[in-house]
Short mmCIF file of C-alpha atoms in Angstrom, two decimals:
data_model
loop_
_atom_site.label_atom_id
_atom_site.label_comp_id
_atom_site.label_asym_id
_atom_site.label_seq_id
_atom_site.Cartn_x
_atom_site.Cartn_y
_atom_site.Cartn_z
CA MET A 1 30.83 20.09 13.56
CA GLN A 2 27.43 19.12 14.90
CA GLY A 3 24.53 21.44 14.10
CA PRO A 4 21.30 22.16 15.97
CA ALA A 5 19.54 19.13 14.48
CA GLY A 6 22.27 16.85 15.80
CA ARG A 7 21.94 18.32 19.28
CA VAL A 8 18.17 17.75 19.22
CA LEU A 9 18.69 14.14 18.15
CA GLU A 10 21.20 13.64 20.93
CA ARG A 11 18.50 14.60 23.43
CA ILE A 12 16.10 12.15 21.76
CA ASP A 13 18.79 9.46 22.13
CA GLY A 14 18.37 9.80 25.86
CA TRP A 15 14.61 9.25 25.88
CA PRO A 16 13.37 5.88 27.13
CA ALA A 17 12.72 3.45 24.26
CA ALA A 18 9.10 3.07 25.38
CA LEU A 19 8.58 6.83 25.02
CA ARG A 20 10.06 6.97 21.51
CA HIS A 21 8.04 4.04 20.25
CA GLY A 22 4.90 5.20 22.03
CA LEU A 23 5.16 8.56 20.28
CA LEU A 24 5.68 6.81 16.94
CA VAL A 25 2.52 4.76 17.49
CA LEU A 26 0.56 7.94 18.20
CA VAL A 27 1.95 9.67 15.11
CA SER A 28 1.15 6.57 13.03
CA LEU A 29 -2.43 6.47 14.30
CA ALA A 30 -2.87 10.19 13.60
CA CYS A 31 -1.65 9.63 10.04
CA PHE A 32 -3.31 6.29 9.23
CA LEU A 33 -6.71 6.40 10.97
CA PRO A 34 -8.50 9.20 9.06
CA GLY A 35 -10.66 7.64 6.38
CA LEU A 36 -10.07 4.06 7.50
CA LEU A 37 -13.74 3.68 8.43
CA THR A 38 -15.29 6.14 5.97
CA LEU A 39 -13.49 5.43 2.67
CA PRO A 40 -15.59 3.00 0.61
CA PRO A 41 -13.91 -0.14 -0.76
CA SER A 42 -11.58 0.76 -3.62
CA ASP A 43 -11.20 -0.91 -7.00
CA ARG A 44 -9.77 -3.15 -7.91
CA ASP A 45 -7.18 -4.95 -5.76
CA GLU A 46 -8.55 -4.04 -2.33
CA SER A 47 -12.08 -5.20 -3.14
CA ARG A 48 -10.78 -8.42 -4.69
CA PHE A 49 -8.76 -9.25 -1.58
CA ALA A 50 -11.62 -8.37 0.77
CA GLN A 51 -14.24 -10.28 -1.25
CA ALA A 52 -12.04 -13.39 -1.46
CA THR A 53 -11.55 -13.25 2.33
CA LYS A 54 -15.30 -12.81 2.85
CA GLN A 55 -15.91 -15.92 0.76
CA MET A 56 -13.38 -17.82 2.88
CA VAL A 57 -15.36 -16.88 5.99
CA GLU A 58 -18.69 -17.66 4.36
CA SER A 59 -17.61 -21.03 2.96
CA GLY A 60 -15.18 -22.18 5.63
CA ASP A 61 -12.64 -23.01 2.88
CA TYR A 62 -9.36 -21.33 3.85
CA ILE A 63 -7.23 -23.08 1.23
CA ASP A 64 -8.76 -22.36 -2.17
CA ILE A 65 -8.87 -18.58 -2.77
CA ARG A 66 -11.78 -17.48 -4.95
CA PHE A 67 -13.49 -14.35 -6.21
CA GLN A 68 -17.03 -15.57 -6.72
CA ASP A 69 -16.51 -18.75 -8.80
CA THR A 70 -13.17 -17.70 -10.25
CA PRO A 71 -9.98 -19.11 -8.64
CA ARG A 72 -7.69 -16.32 -7.43
CA HIS A 73 -4.33 -17.97 -8.00
CA LYS A 74 -2.01 -14.96 -7.98
CA LYS A 75 -0.91 -14.50 -4.36
CA PRO A 76 -0.53 -16.92 -1.43
CA ALA A 77 -3.14 -17.11 1.32
CA GLY A 78 -1.35 -15.25 4.13
CA ILE A 79 -3.10 -11.88 3.92
CA TYR A 80 -6.50 -13.55 3.44
CA TRP A 81 -6.00 -15.49 6.66
CA MET A 82 -5.00 -12.35 8.54
CA GLN A 83 -8.08 -10.53 7.27
CA ALA A 84 -10.23 -13.53 8.22
CA VAL A 85 -8.84 -13.34 11.77
CA ALA A 86 -9.92 -9.67 11.88
CA VAL A 87 -13.41 -10.66 10.70
CA HIS A 88 -13.74 -13.38 13.34
CA ALA A 89 -12.31 -11.12 16.06
CA THR A 90 -14.77 -8.30 15.36
CA GLY A 91 -17.75 -10.38 14.24
CA VAL A 92 -18.25 -7.92 11.34
CA VAL A 93 -18.31 -9.38 7.81
CA ASP A 94 -19.62 -6.68 5.49
CA ALA A 95 -17.61 -3.58 6.55
CA ILE A 96 -14.43 -2.88 4.58
CA TRP A 97 -12.65 -1.31 7.57
CA VAL A 98 -12.41 -4.72 9.24
CA TYR A 99 -10.41 -6.09 6.30
CA ARG A 100 -8.10 -3.08 6.55
CA LEU A 101 -7.10 -3.75 10.16
CA PRO A 102 -4.13 -6.04 9.31
CA SER A 103 -2.72 -3.32 7.03
CA LEU A 104 -3.22 -0.67 9.71
CA LEU A 105 -1.39 -2.75 12.33
CA ALA A 106 1.33 -3.61 9.82
CA GLY A 107 1.80 0.06 8.95
CA ILE A 108 2.25 0.95 12.62
CA ALA A 109 4.67 -1.95 13.06
CA ALA A 110 6.64 -0.86 9.98
CA VAL A 111 7.13 2.62 11.48
CA SER A 112 8.43 1.21 14.78
CA LEU A 113 10.64 -1.34 13.01
CA THR A 114 12.14 1.39 10.83
CA ALA A 115 13.01 3.27 14.02
CA LEU A 116 14.46 0.10 15.57
CA ILE A 117 16.71 -0.59 12.58
CA GLY A 118 17.77 3.07 12.38
CA GLY A 119 18.71 2.91 16.06
CA MET A 120 20.71 -0.29 15.51
CA LEU A 121 22.71 1.18 12.62
CA PHE A 122 23.13 4.75 13.89
CA ALA A 123 21.50 6.02 17.09
CA PRO A 124 18.00 5.93 18.67
CA GLY A 125 17.27 9.55 17.77
CA THR A 126 18.13 8.87 14.13
CA GLY A 127 15.80 5.88 14.14
CA PHE A 128 13.04 7.99 15.70
CA VAL A 129 13.28 10.57 12.89
CA ALA A 130 13.29 7.78 10.29
CA GLY A 131 10.10 6.41 11.85
CA ILE A 132 8.47 9.86 11.65
CA ILE A 133 9.47 10.08 7.97
CA MET A 134 7.89 6.70 7.22
CA ALA A 135 4.70 7.43 9.18
CA SER A 136 4.03 10.61 7.21
CA SER A 137 5.03 9.33 3.75
CA VAL A 138 2.23 9.34 1.19
CA LEU A 139 2.91 5.79 -0.01
CA LEU A 140 2.71 4.16 3.41
CA ASN A 141 -0.33 6.28 4.26
CA VAL A 142 -2.08 4.80 1.24
CA GLU A 143 -1.03 1.20 1.86
CA ALA A 144 -1.87 1.26 5.59
CA ARG A 145 -5.48 2.02 4.60
CA LEU A 146 -5.92 -0.69 1.96
CA ALA A 147 -6.95 -4.30 2.56
CA LYS A 148 -4.13 -5.85 0.53
CA THR A 149 -0.66 -7.29 0.90
CA ASP A 150 1.86 -4.48 0.78
CA ALA A 151 1.82 -2.98 4.28
CA MET A 152 2.01 -6.47 5.80
CA LEU A 153 4.81 -7.48 3.45
CA LEU A 154 6.73 -4.36 4.50
CA ALA A 155 6.34 -5.13 8.21
CA LEU A 156 7.48 -8.76 7.81
CA THR A 157 10.39 -7.67 5.60
CA LEU A 158 11.54 -5.28 8.31
CA VAL A 159 11.33 -8.02 10.96
CA ALA A 160 13.55 -10.22 8.81
CA LEU A 161 15.99 -7.37 8.12
CA ALA A 162 16.17 -6.38 11.79
CA CYS A 163 17.08 -9.98 12.67
CA LEU A 164 19.63 -10.17 9.86
CA LEU A 165 21.32 -6.89 10.82
CA HIS A 166 21.53 -8.03 14.44
CA LEU A 167 23.19 -11.26 13.30
CA LEU A 168 25.83 -9.31 11.37
CA ARG A 169 27.17 -8.16 14.73
CA THR A 170 26.22 -10.83 17.25
CA PRO A 171 25.34 -14.52 16.74
CA SER A 172 21.92 -15.27 18.20
CA ARG A 173 19.75 -18.34 17.68
CA ARG A 174 16.65 -16.33 18.60
CA HIS A 175 17.32 -13.79 15.86
CA ALA A 176 18.24 -16.50 13.33
CA LEU A 177 14.95 -18.31 13.91
CA GLY A 178 13.14 -14.95 13.91
CA PHE A 179 14.57 -14.25 10.46
CA TRP A 180 13.34 -17.56 9.03
CA ALA A 181 9.93 -17.23 10.68
CA ALA A 182 9.46 -13.72 9.22
CA ALA A 183 10.66 -14.99 5.83
CA GLY A 184 8.14 -17.83 5.94
CA LEU A 185 5.27 -15.52 6.82
CA GLY A 186 6.40 -13.03 4.18
CA PHE A 187 6.42 -15.81 1.60
CA LEU A 188 2.84 -16.67 2.60
CA VAL A 189 1.86 -13.02 2.04
CA LYS A 190 3.53 -12.25 -1.30
CA GLY A 191 5.90 -14.98 -2.33
CA PRO A 192 9.68 -14.34 -2.57
CA ILE A 193 9.56 -10.51 -2.76
CA LEU A 194 10.82 -10.25 0.84
CA PHE A 195 14.19 -11.67 -0.22
CA LEU A 196 15.06 -8.71 -2.48
CA PRO A 197 16.21 -6.31 0.29
CA VAL A 198 17.67 -9.30 2.16
CA ALA A 199 19.75 -10.18 -0.90
CA GLY A 200 20.90 -6.56 -1.17
CA ILE A 201 22.24 -6.57 2.38
CA ILE A 202 23.83 -10.01 1.94
CA ALA A 203 25.57 -8.86 -1.27
CA VAL A 204 27.07 -5.79 0.42
CA GLN A 205 28.19 -7.74 3.48
CA ALA A 206 29.70 -10.46 1.30
CA TRP A 207 31.70 -7.78 -0.52
CA ARG A 208 32.84 -6.23 2.74
CA GLN A 209 33.71 -9.56 4.38
CA ARG A 210 35.18 -11.07 1.19
CA GLY A 211 32.93 -14.11 1.42
CA LEU A 212 29.77 -15.68 2.80
CA ARG A 213 31.08 -17.66 5.78
CA TRP A 214 29.27 -15.32 8.15
CA LEU A 215 25.94 -16.57 6.74
CA GLY A 216 26.34 -19.52 9.09
CA ARG A 217 24.94 -17.22 11.77
CA LEU A 218 21.55 -17.63 10.08
CA GLU A 219 21.67 -21.31 11.15
CA PRO A 220 20.10 -22.60 7.92
CA LEU A 221 19.97 -26.21 9.15
CA ARG A 222 17.47 -25.10 11.80
CA GLY A 223 16.01 -22.11 9.98
CA LEU A 224 15.14 -23.65 6.61
CA PRO A 225 12.94 -26.36 8.17
CA LEU A 226 11.11 -23.61 10.09
CA PHE A 227 10.66 -21.63 6.88
CA LEU A 228 9.29 -24.70 5.09
CA LEU A 229 7.04 -25.59 8.02
CA ILE A 230 5.41 -22.16 7.72
CA ALA A 231 5.35 -21.73 3.94
CA LEU A 232 5.05 -25.24 2.51
CA PRO A 233 1.82 -26.82 3.90
CA TRP A 234 -0.57 -24.36 2.24
CA LEU A 235 1.46 -24.38 -0.97
CA VAL A 236 1.26 -28.19 -1.18
CA ALA A 237 -2.46 -28.14 -0.35
CA ILE A 238 -3.37 -25.55 -2.99
CA VAL A 239 -1.25 -27.30 -5.65
CA VAL A 240 -3.10 -30.55 -4.94
CA ILE A 241 -6.56 -28.91 -4.77
CA SER A 242 -6.01 -26.85 -7.92
CA ASP A 243 -4.38 -29.75 -9.79
CA GLY A 244 -1.27 -27.61 -10.27
CA SER A 245 -3.06 -24.59 -11.70
CA PHE A 246 -1.95 -22.37 -8.78
CA LEU A 247 1.70 -22.64 -9.85
CA SER A 248 0.90 -22.22 -13.54
CA GLU A 249 -1.23 -19.13 -12.80
CA SER A 250 0.94 -17.43 -10.15
CA VAL A 251 4.36 -18.20 -11.65
CA GLY A 252 3.66 -19.14 -15.26
CA LYS A 253 1.20 -16.34 -15.98
CA ASP A 254 1.11 -13.63 -13.31
CA MET A 255 4.84 -13.35 -12.55
CA ALA A 256 5.92 -14.12 -16.10
CA ALA A 257 3.51 -11.52 -17.48
CA LYS A 258 4.94 -8.86 -15.16
CA LEU A 259 8.47 -9.67 -16.29
CA ALA A 260 7.61 -9.92 -19.99
CA GLY A 261 5.61 -6.70 -20.34
CA GLY A 262 3.21 -4.24 -18.75
CA GLN A 263 0.51 -6.38 -17.17
CA GLU A 264 -3.07 -5.02 -17.04
CA SER A 265 -2.02 -1.72 -18.70
CA HIS A 266 0.52 -1.02 -15.94
CA GLY A 267 3.60 -0.95 -18.13
CA ALA A 268 6.13 1.89 -17.90
CA PRO A 269 9.79 2.47 -18.79
CA PRO A 270 12.64 2.42 -16.25
CA GLY A 271 12.88 5.58 -14.17
CA LEU A 272 9.21 5.81 -13.21
CA TYR A 273 9.81 5.07 -9.52
CA LEU A 274 12.64 7.58 -9.38
CA ALA A 275 10.37 10.22 -10.89
CA LEU A 276 7.57 9.39 -8.44
CA ALA A 277 9.78 9.23 -5.32
CA PRO A 278 9.56 12.96 -4.41
CA LEU A 279 5.77 12.54 -4.46
CA THR A 280 5.34 9.10 -2.86
CA PHE A 281 7.95 9.94 -0.19
CA TRP A 282 6.37 13.36 0.46
CA PRO A 283 6.41 15.45 2.67
CA PHE A 284 9.86 14.52 3.98
CA SER A 285 11.14 13.78 0.49
CA LEU A 286 12.96 17.12 0.71
CA LEU A 287 15.18 15.56 3.38
CA GLY A 288 15.88 12.64 1.05
CA LEU A 289 16.88 14.96 -1.77
CA LEU A 290 19.06 17.09 0.51
CA ALA A 291 20.67 13.93 1.91
CA LEU A 292 22.05 12.74 -1.46
CA PRO A 293 25.45 14.51 -1.16
CA TRP A 294 25.90 13.13 2.39
CA ILE A 295 24.97 9.61 1.25
CA TRP A 296 27.51 9.75 -1.59
CA ARG A 297 30.23 11.11 0.69
CA ASN A 298 29.63 8.37 3.30
CA ARG A 299 28.82 5.48 0.97
CA ARG A 300 31.73 3.37 2.25
CA LEU A 301 30.60 3.49 5.88
CA GLU A 302 29.17 0.10 6.87
CA PRO A 303 25.65 1.27 7.86
CA VAL A 304 25.32 3.43 4.74
CA ALA A 305 26.61 0.66 2.47
CA LEU A 306 24.18 -1.87 3.96
CA LEU A 307 21.24 0.50 3.52
CA LEU A 308 22.29 1.25 -0.05
CA GLY A 309 22.48 -2.47 -0.82
CA TRP A 310 19.01 -2.92 0.65
CA THR A 311 17.38 -0.11 -1.31
CA LEU A 312 19.33 -0.19 -4.60
CA LEU A 313 18.88 -3.88 -5.41
CA THR A 314 15.14 -3.64 -4.65
CA TRP A 315 14.82 -0.42 -6.62
CA VAL A 316 16.82 -1.50 -9.68
CA ILE A 317 14.96 -4.79 -10.07
CA PHE A 318 11.57 -3.11 -9.93
CA GLU A 319 12.70 -0.35 -12.29
CA ALA A 320 13.81 -3.03 -14.75
CA THR A 321 10.50 -4.91 -14.49
CA PRO A 322 8.11 -3.73 -17.24
CA THR A 323 4.99 -3.90 -15.02
CA LYS A 324 5.05 -0.98 -12.59
CA LEU A 325 2.79 0.03 -9.74
CA ALA A 326 3.77 2.75 -7.27
CA HIS A 327 3.68 0.47 -4.23
CA TYR A 328 6.17 -2.09 -5.58
CA VAL A 329 9.18 -0.15 -4.23
CA LEU A 330 7.69 0.35 -0.75
CA PRO A 331 10.18 -2.15 0.84
CA ALA A 332 13.01 0.20 -0.19
CA TYR A 333 11.58 3.25 1.57
CA PRO A 334 12.60 2.50 5.19
CA ALA A 335 16.25 2.41 4.10
CA LEU A 336 15.82 5.81 2.42
CA ALA A 337 14.15 7.17 5.56
CA ILE A 338 17.04 6.00 7.75
CA LEU A 339 19.63 7.48 5.39
CA ALA A 340 17.79 10.82 5.33
CA ALA A 341 17.58 10.86 9.14
CA ALA A 342 21.30 10.09 9.44
CA ALA A 343 22.11 12.97 7.08
CA VAL A 344 19.92 15.29 9.19
CA ARG A 345 21.96 14.38 12.24
CA ASP A 346 25.10 15.39 10.39
CA GLY A 347 23.63 18.74 9.32
CA LEU A 348 22.69 17.83 5.71
CA PRO A 349 26.04 18.97 4.26
CA GLY A 350 26.19 19.68 0.55
CA PRO A 351 26.85 22.40 -2.01
CA ARG A 352 24.39 25.30 -2.10
CA TRP A 353 23.38 24.64 -5.73
CA SER A 354 22.26 21.10 -4.84
CA ARG A 355 20.09 22.47 -2.04
CA TYR A 356 18.28 24.80 -4.44
CA VAL A 357 17.79 22.00 -6.98
CA ALA A 358 16.40 19.74 -4.25
CA PHE A 359 14.04 22.45 -3.06
CA GLY A 360 12.86 23.14 -6.60
CA LEU A 361 12.03 19.48 -7.29
CA TRP A 362 10.29 19.13 -3.94
CA ALA A 363 8.33 22.36 -4.36
CA LEU A 364 7.09 21.21 -7.79
CA ASN A 365 5.84 17.95 -6.31
CA THR A 366 4.23 19.76 -3.39
CA ALA A 367 2.40 22.03 -5.80
CA ALA A 368 1.34 19.05 -7.92
CA LEU A 369 0.03 17.17 -4.89
CA ALA A 370 -1.85 20.20 -3.59
CA GLY A 371 -3.23 21.10 -7.01
CA ALA A 372 -4.39 17.55 -7.69
CA MET A 373 -7.18 17.87 -5.11
CA PRO A 374 -9.22 20.66 -6.71
CA VAL A 375 -8.52 19.25 -10.17
CA LEU A 376 -9.72 15.82 -9.07
CA GLY A 377 -12.82 17.31 -7.52
CA GLN A 378 -13.68 19.20 -10.70
CA THR A 379 -12.90 16.29 -13.03
CA THR A 380 -15.10 13.84 -11.15
CA GLY A 381 -17.91 16.30 -10.58
CA ALA A 382 -17.60 16.34 -6.79
CA GLY A 383 -18.93 19.41 -5.01
CA PHE A 384 -16.28 19.51 -2.27
CA SER A 385 -13.68 22.24 -2.76
CA ALA A 386 -10.07 21.64 -1.71
CA TRP A 387 -8.54 24.99 -2.62
CA GLN A 388 -8.10 26.01 1.01
CA LEU A 389 -6.22 22.82 1.84
CA ALA A 390 -4.06 23.19 -1.26
CA GLY A 391 -3.14 26.71 -0.12
CA ILE A 392 -2.26 25.54 3.39
CA VAL A 393 -0.07 22.72 2.07
CA LEU A 394 1.80 25.04 -0.29
CA ALA A 395 2.24 27.89 2.18
CA CYS A 396 3.30 25.85 5.22
CA THR A 397 5.62 23.41 3.51
CA GLY A 398 7.11 26.04 1.23
CA TYR A 399 7.93 28.35 4.13
CA ALA A 400 9.47 25.62 6.26
CA GLY A 401 11.36 24.05 3.35
CA TRP A 402 12.89 27.38 2.31
CA HIS A 403 14.27 27.87 5.81
CA LEU A 404 15.70 24.34 5.81
CA VAL A 405 17.45 24.87 2.47
CA HIS A 406 19.17 27.90 3.95
CA GLY A 407 20.34 25.85 6.93
CA ARG A 408 18.03 27.56 9.39
CA ARG A 409 15.48 26.17 11.85
CA PRO A 410 15.55 22.43 11.11
CA ALA A 411 13.28 21.87 14.11
CA LEU A 412 10.79 24.34 12.62
CA PHE A 413 10.84 22.41 9.34
CA ALA A 414 10.24 19.08 11.07
CA THR A 415 7.43 20.46 13.22
CA VAL A 416 5.64 22.30 10.41
CA ILE A 417 5.99 19.39 7.98
CA LEU A 418 4.73 16.88 10.54
CA ILE A 419 1.71 19.05 11.36
CA THR A 420 1.07 19.55 7.64
CA ALA A 421 1.30 15.78 7.08
CA GLY A 422 -1.26 15.20 9.83
CA LEU A 423 -3.53 17.88 8.37
CA PHE A 424 -3.10 16.43 4.89
CA SER A 425 -4.03 12.96 6.15
CA ALA A 426 -7.04 14.17 8.12
CA VAL A 427 -8.50 16.30 5.35
CA VAL A 428 -7.55 14.30 2.25
CA PHE A 429 -8.18 10.77 3.55
CA GLY A 430 -10.68 11.70 6.22
CA ARG A 431 -12.85 14.18 4.35
CA PHE A 432 -11.93 14.92 0.75
CA LEU A 433 -11.72 11.37 -0.68
CA PRO A 434 -14.80 10.02 1.14
CA ALA A 435 -16.73 13.03 -0.23
CA LEU A 436 -15.92 12.09 -3.84
CA ASP A 437 -19.30 10.43 -4.34
CA PRO A 438 -19.07 10.44 -8.16
CA VAL A 439 -16.08 8.03 -8.11
CA PHE A 440 -17.58 5.62 -5.56
CA ILE A 441 -20.27 4.13 -7.77
CA ALA A 442 -20.80 0.75 -6.10
CA PRO A 443 -21.98 2.19 -2.74
CA ARG A 444 -24.50 4.37 -4.57
CA ILE A 445 -25.81 1.42 -6.57
CA VAL A 446 -26.28 -0.60 -3.38
CA ALA A 447 -27.96 2.34 -1.65
CA ALA A 448 -30.38 2.62 -4.58
CA LEU A 449 -31.49 -1.01 -4.38
CA PRO A 450 -35.07 -1.40 -3.17
CA ALA A 451 -35.74 -2.61 0.36
CA SER A 452 -38.17 -5.50 0.62
CA GLY A 453 -39.43 -7.32 3.66
CA ASP A 454 -39.65 -10.57 1.71
CA CYS A 455 -35.97 -10.54 0.65
CA GLU A 456 -32.96 -10.58 2.94
CA ARG A 457 -31.22 -8.59 0.23
CA PRO A 458 -32.07 -7.96 -3.43
CA ALA A 459 -30.63 -10.43 -5.94
CA LEU A 460 -28.55 -8.12 -8.13
CA ALA A 461 -27.32 -8.56 -11.68
CA SER A 462 -25.02 -5.88 -13.06
CA ALA A 463 -24.70 -5.37 -16.81
CA GLY A 464 -21.67 -3.41 -17.93
CA TYR A 465 -20.42 -2.38 -14.48
CA SER A 466 -18.27 -5.23 -13.16
CA GLU A 467 -16.02 -3.68 -10.52
CA PRO A 468 -15.25 -5.98 -7.54
CA SER A 469 -16.37 -3.35 -5.01
CA LEU A 470 -19.95 -3.98 -6.17
CA VAL A 471 -19.63 -7.69 -5.42
CA PHE A 472 -18.19 -6.97 -1.97
CA LEU A 473 -20.97 -4.51 -1.08
CA ALA A 474 -23.93 -6.22 -2.76
CA GLY A 475 -23.03 -9.80 -1.87
CA THR A 476 -21.18 -12.79 -3.25
CA ALA A 477 -24.22 -13.89 -5.27
CA THR A 478 -24.13 -10.68 -7.34
CA ARG A 479 -24.16 -11.63 -11.01
CA LEU A 480 -21.83 -9.78 -13.38
CA THR A 481 -23.25 -10.11 -16.88
CA ASP A 482 -24.31 -8.27 -20.03
CA GLY A 483 -27.57 -6.59 -21.00
CA ALA A 484 -29.33 -9.74 -22.20
CA GLY A 485 -28.13 -11.65 -19.14
CA ALA A 486 -29.53 -8.97 -16.83
CA ALA A 487 -32.95 -9.26 -18.51
CA ASP A 488 -32.88 -13.05 -18.08
CA HIS A 489 -31.92 -12.56 -14.43
CA LEU A 490 -35.03 -10.43 -13.85
CA ALA A 491 -37.20 -13.00 -15.59
CA ALA A 492 -35.89 -15.87 -13.46
CA GLY A 493 -35.30 -14.10 -10.16
CA GLY A 494 -38.80 -13.32 -8.97
CA ALA A 495 -39.67 -10.38 -6.74
CA CYS A 496 -36.16 -10.12 -5.29
CA ALA A 497 -34.41 -9.70 -8.65
CA VAL A 498 -32.92 -6.31 -9.51
CA ALA A 499 -30.72 -5.26 -12.44
CA ALA A 500 -28.17 -2.45 -12.64
CA VAL A 501 -27.67 -1.66 -16.32
CA ASP A 502 -24.96 0.56 -17.76
CA GLU A 503 -26.15 2.78 -20.60
CA ARG A 504 -23.88 0.93 -23.04
CA GLN A 505 -25.73 -2.30 -22.26
CA LEU A 506 -29.18 -0.71 -22.17
CA PRO A 507 -30.24 -1.46 -25.80
CA ALA A 508 -29.46 -5.18 -25.42
CA PHE A 509 -31.21 -5.22 -22.03
CA LEU A 510 -34.38 -3.58 -23.36
CA ASP A 511 -34.45 -5.72 -26.49
CA ARG A 512 -34.18 -8.92 -24.47
CA SER A 513 -36.82 -7.74 -21.97
CA LYS A 514 -39.20 -6.99 -24.82
CA GLU A 515 -38.48 -10.37 -26.37
CA ILE A 516 -39.45 -12.25 -23.21
CA GLY A 517 -42.42 -9.96 -22.59
CA GLN A 518 -41.61 -8.43 -19.20
CA SER A 519 -42.67 -4.97 -18.07
CA LEU A 520 -39.90 -3.00 -16.40
CA GLU A 521 -39.88 -0.45 -13.61
CA LYS A 522 -36.95 1.98 -13.54
CA LEU A 523 -36.14 2.73 -9.90
CA GLU A 524 -33.17 5.11 -9.95
CA GLU A 525 -30.21 6.23 -12.00
CA VAL A 526 -26.60 6.48 -10.81
CA ALA A 527 -24.07 8.57 -12.75
CA GLY A 528 -20.39 8.92 -11.97
CA PHE A 529 -16.77 8.39 -12.97
CA ASN A 530 -15.29 4.88 -13.00
CA TYR A 531 -11.68 5.64 -12.07
CA ALA A 532 -10.64 2.01 -12.60
CA ARG A 533 -11.49 2.35 -16.28
CA GLY A 534 -11.10 6.11 -16.65
CA LYS A 535 -14.57 6.73 -18.09
CA ARG A 536 -17.88 8.21 -17.07
CA VAL A 537 -20.78 5.82 -16.49
CA ARG A 538 -24.55 6.08 -16.18
CA ILE A 539 -26.29 3.12 -14.59
CA ALA A 540 -30.05 2.60 -14.24
CA ILE A 541 -31.65 0.31 -11.64
CA TYR A 542 -34.53 -1.84 -12.91
CA ARG A 543 -36.90 -4.48 -11.62
CA VAL A 544 -39.92 -6.24 -13.09
CA GLN A 545 -43.03 -4.15 -12.66
CA ALA A 546 -45.48 -5.65 -10.21
CA PRO A 547 -48.77 -6.81 -11.82
#
């Protein structure tokens, strides 16, 4: 028997498609825009991607990806090209928000595509709710603000899956070619990762159809050449230019290192993503937890089985991979959002004990997320207090979630949680994180550099602090060195030379300066917390004292 949530979704089914998707775009913008312009470049991946793109624009070389003089042979060139288009379109080179525009647009597209796929498999209202869930999820909120690959990979994966799911029902050359085009672009963004959820759906459909003859609808004789036309030219060019080192680095070292063990201190045992899901899928993760009995009961239904194939294969492979980062399982989240929305339509049936367990897990994660803000502020030495926000998050979500667990006021839950998600985004990403000055060290170093009419910008050498955000903000010519190297830089650099010296490198810097007989002027000192390394730093700015 249909409950009140089902009746609400039936009314949404009748809305024009343009209205549903227009509302999803507005919700996405409300969630993703705060902080996009004000958050400084983050370390390390975002700043590496942005700096490599900046160097493409500066050099005109769009084939060989580099961070300063070091080849960056880990990911294909797709996202760098998209960021370069944003730079050329805006005419702005030095602002990090420009490099984030492809991720913002991809995040919005991912929300609409989630709704589209949910509508294809169930009903338009179900898809609409799934889109709302994705737009407010913590993980997509983070990735839509970062100048890196994952939001774009998600959007292209969903294009490919939407085409594939359409082909399961109706042959269509347009959708077959759309699948291969999206796959080619996805390969240019992050290699073969896009094919994990595709393989999950194909495996389930092969089991249901007792074979793979239906794969002919993908028209591989036409589609594979299109895929190769998109993906192969750059790959051939970079292999030739790098004398084969791109393949040895990206496959032989980067991918192999991730499979063999925890790369760059990011190792973790299986189960990490499952443990993080109530937090990264927050605030609607309560719906996902409450939906588990419904998903199990309906696992043999074709739409549910296809979604389970999509999410489980992706999830299991990443859980089994020793190297773990929270965003790796993002391609699985739209399927979870659609399943949760479908369970909502059916009234979230399940035993009472499971509802209380789900609420308890969700409430613990809500408390952890809310409590992390004041703890983070105190740990890093920031003066901004987040206790009021933490109280709002706990009170609003707890009240609405308790009513939902008892089967009352699902519309109240959705409304309160959506408002709370918008408030969380506006305050956390728009105000709290940008106010954490102690963790954003590179902008403070650049702000402390002396202005000089004779120099377009100071020639900076940094001893001991080597985060890529400093290179992006201070310029490609920034020299990352040690204490003695920073002293030599001052000696050779003339009036424009400046050195930023970490206290751990200070003895070597002063000894070398004394050895070469230069008098130093200490301009300013920057202290803070380097979150990329998990340690406090104190950095002094020096230049040669004028005679």
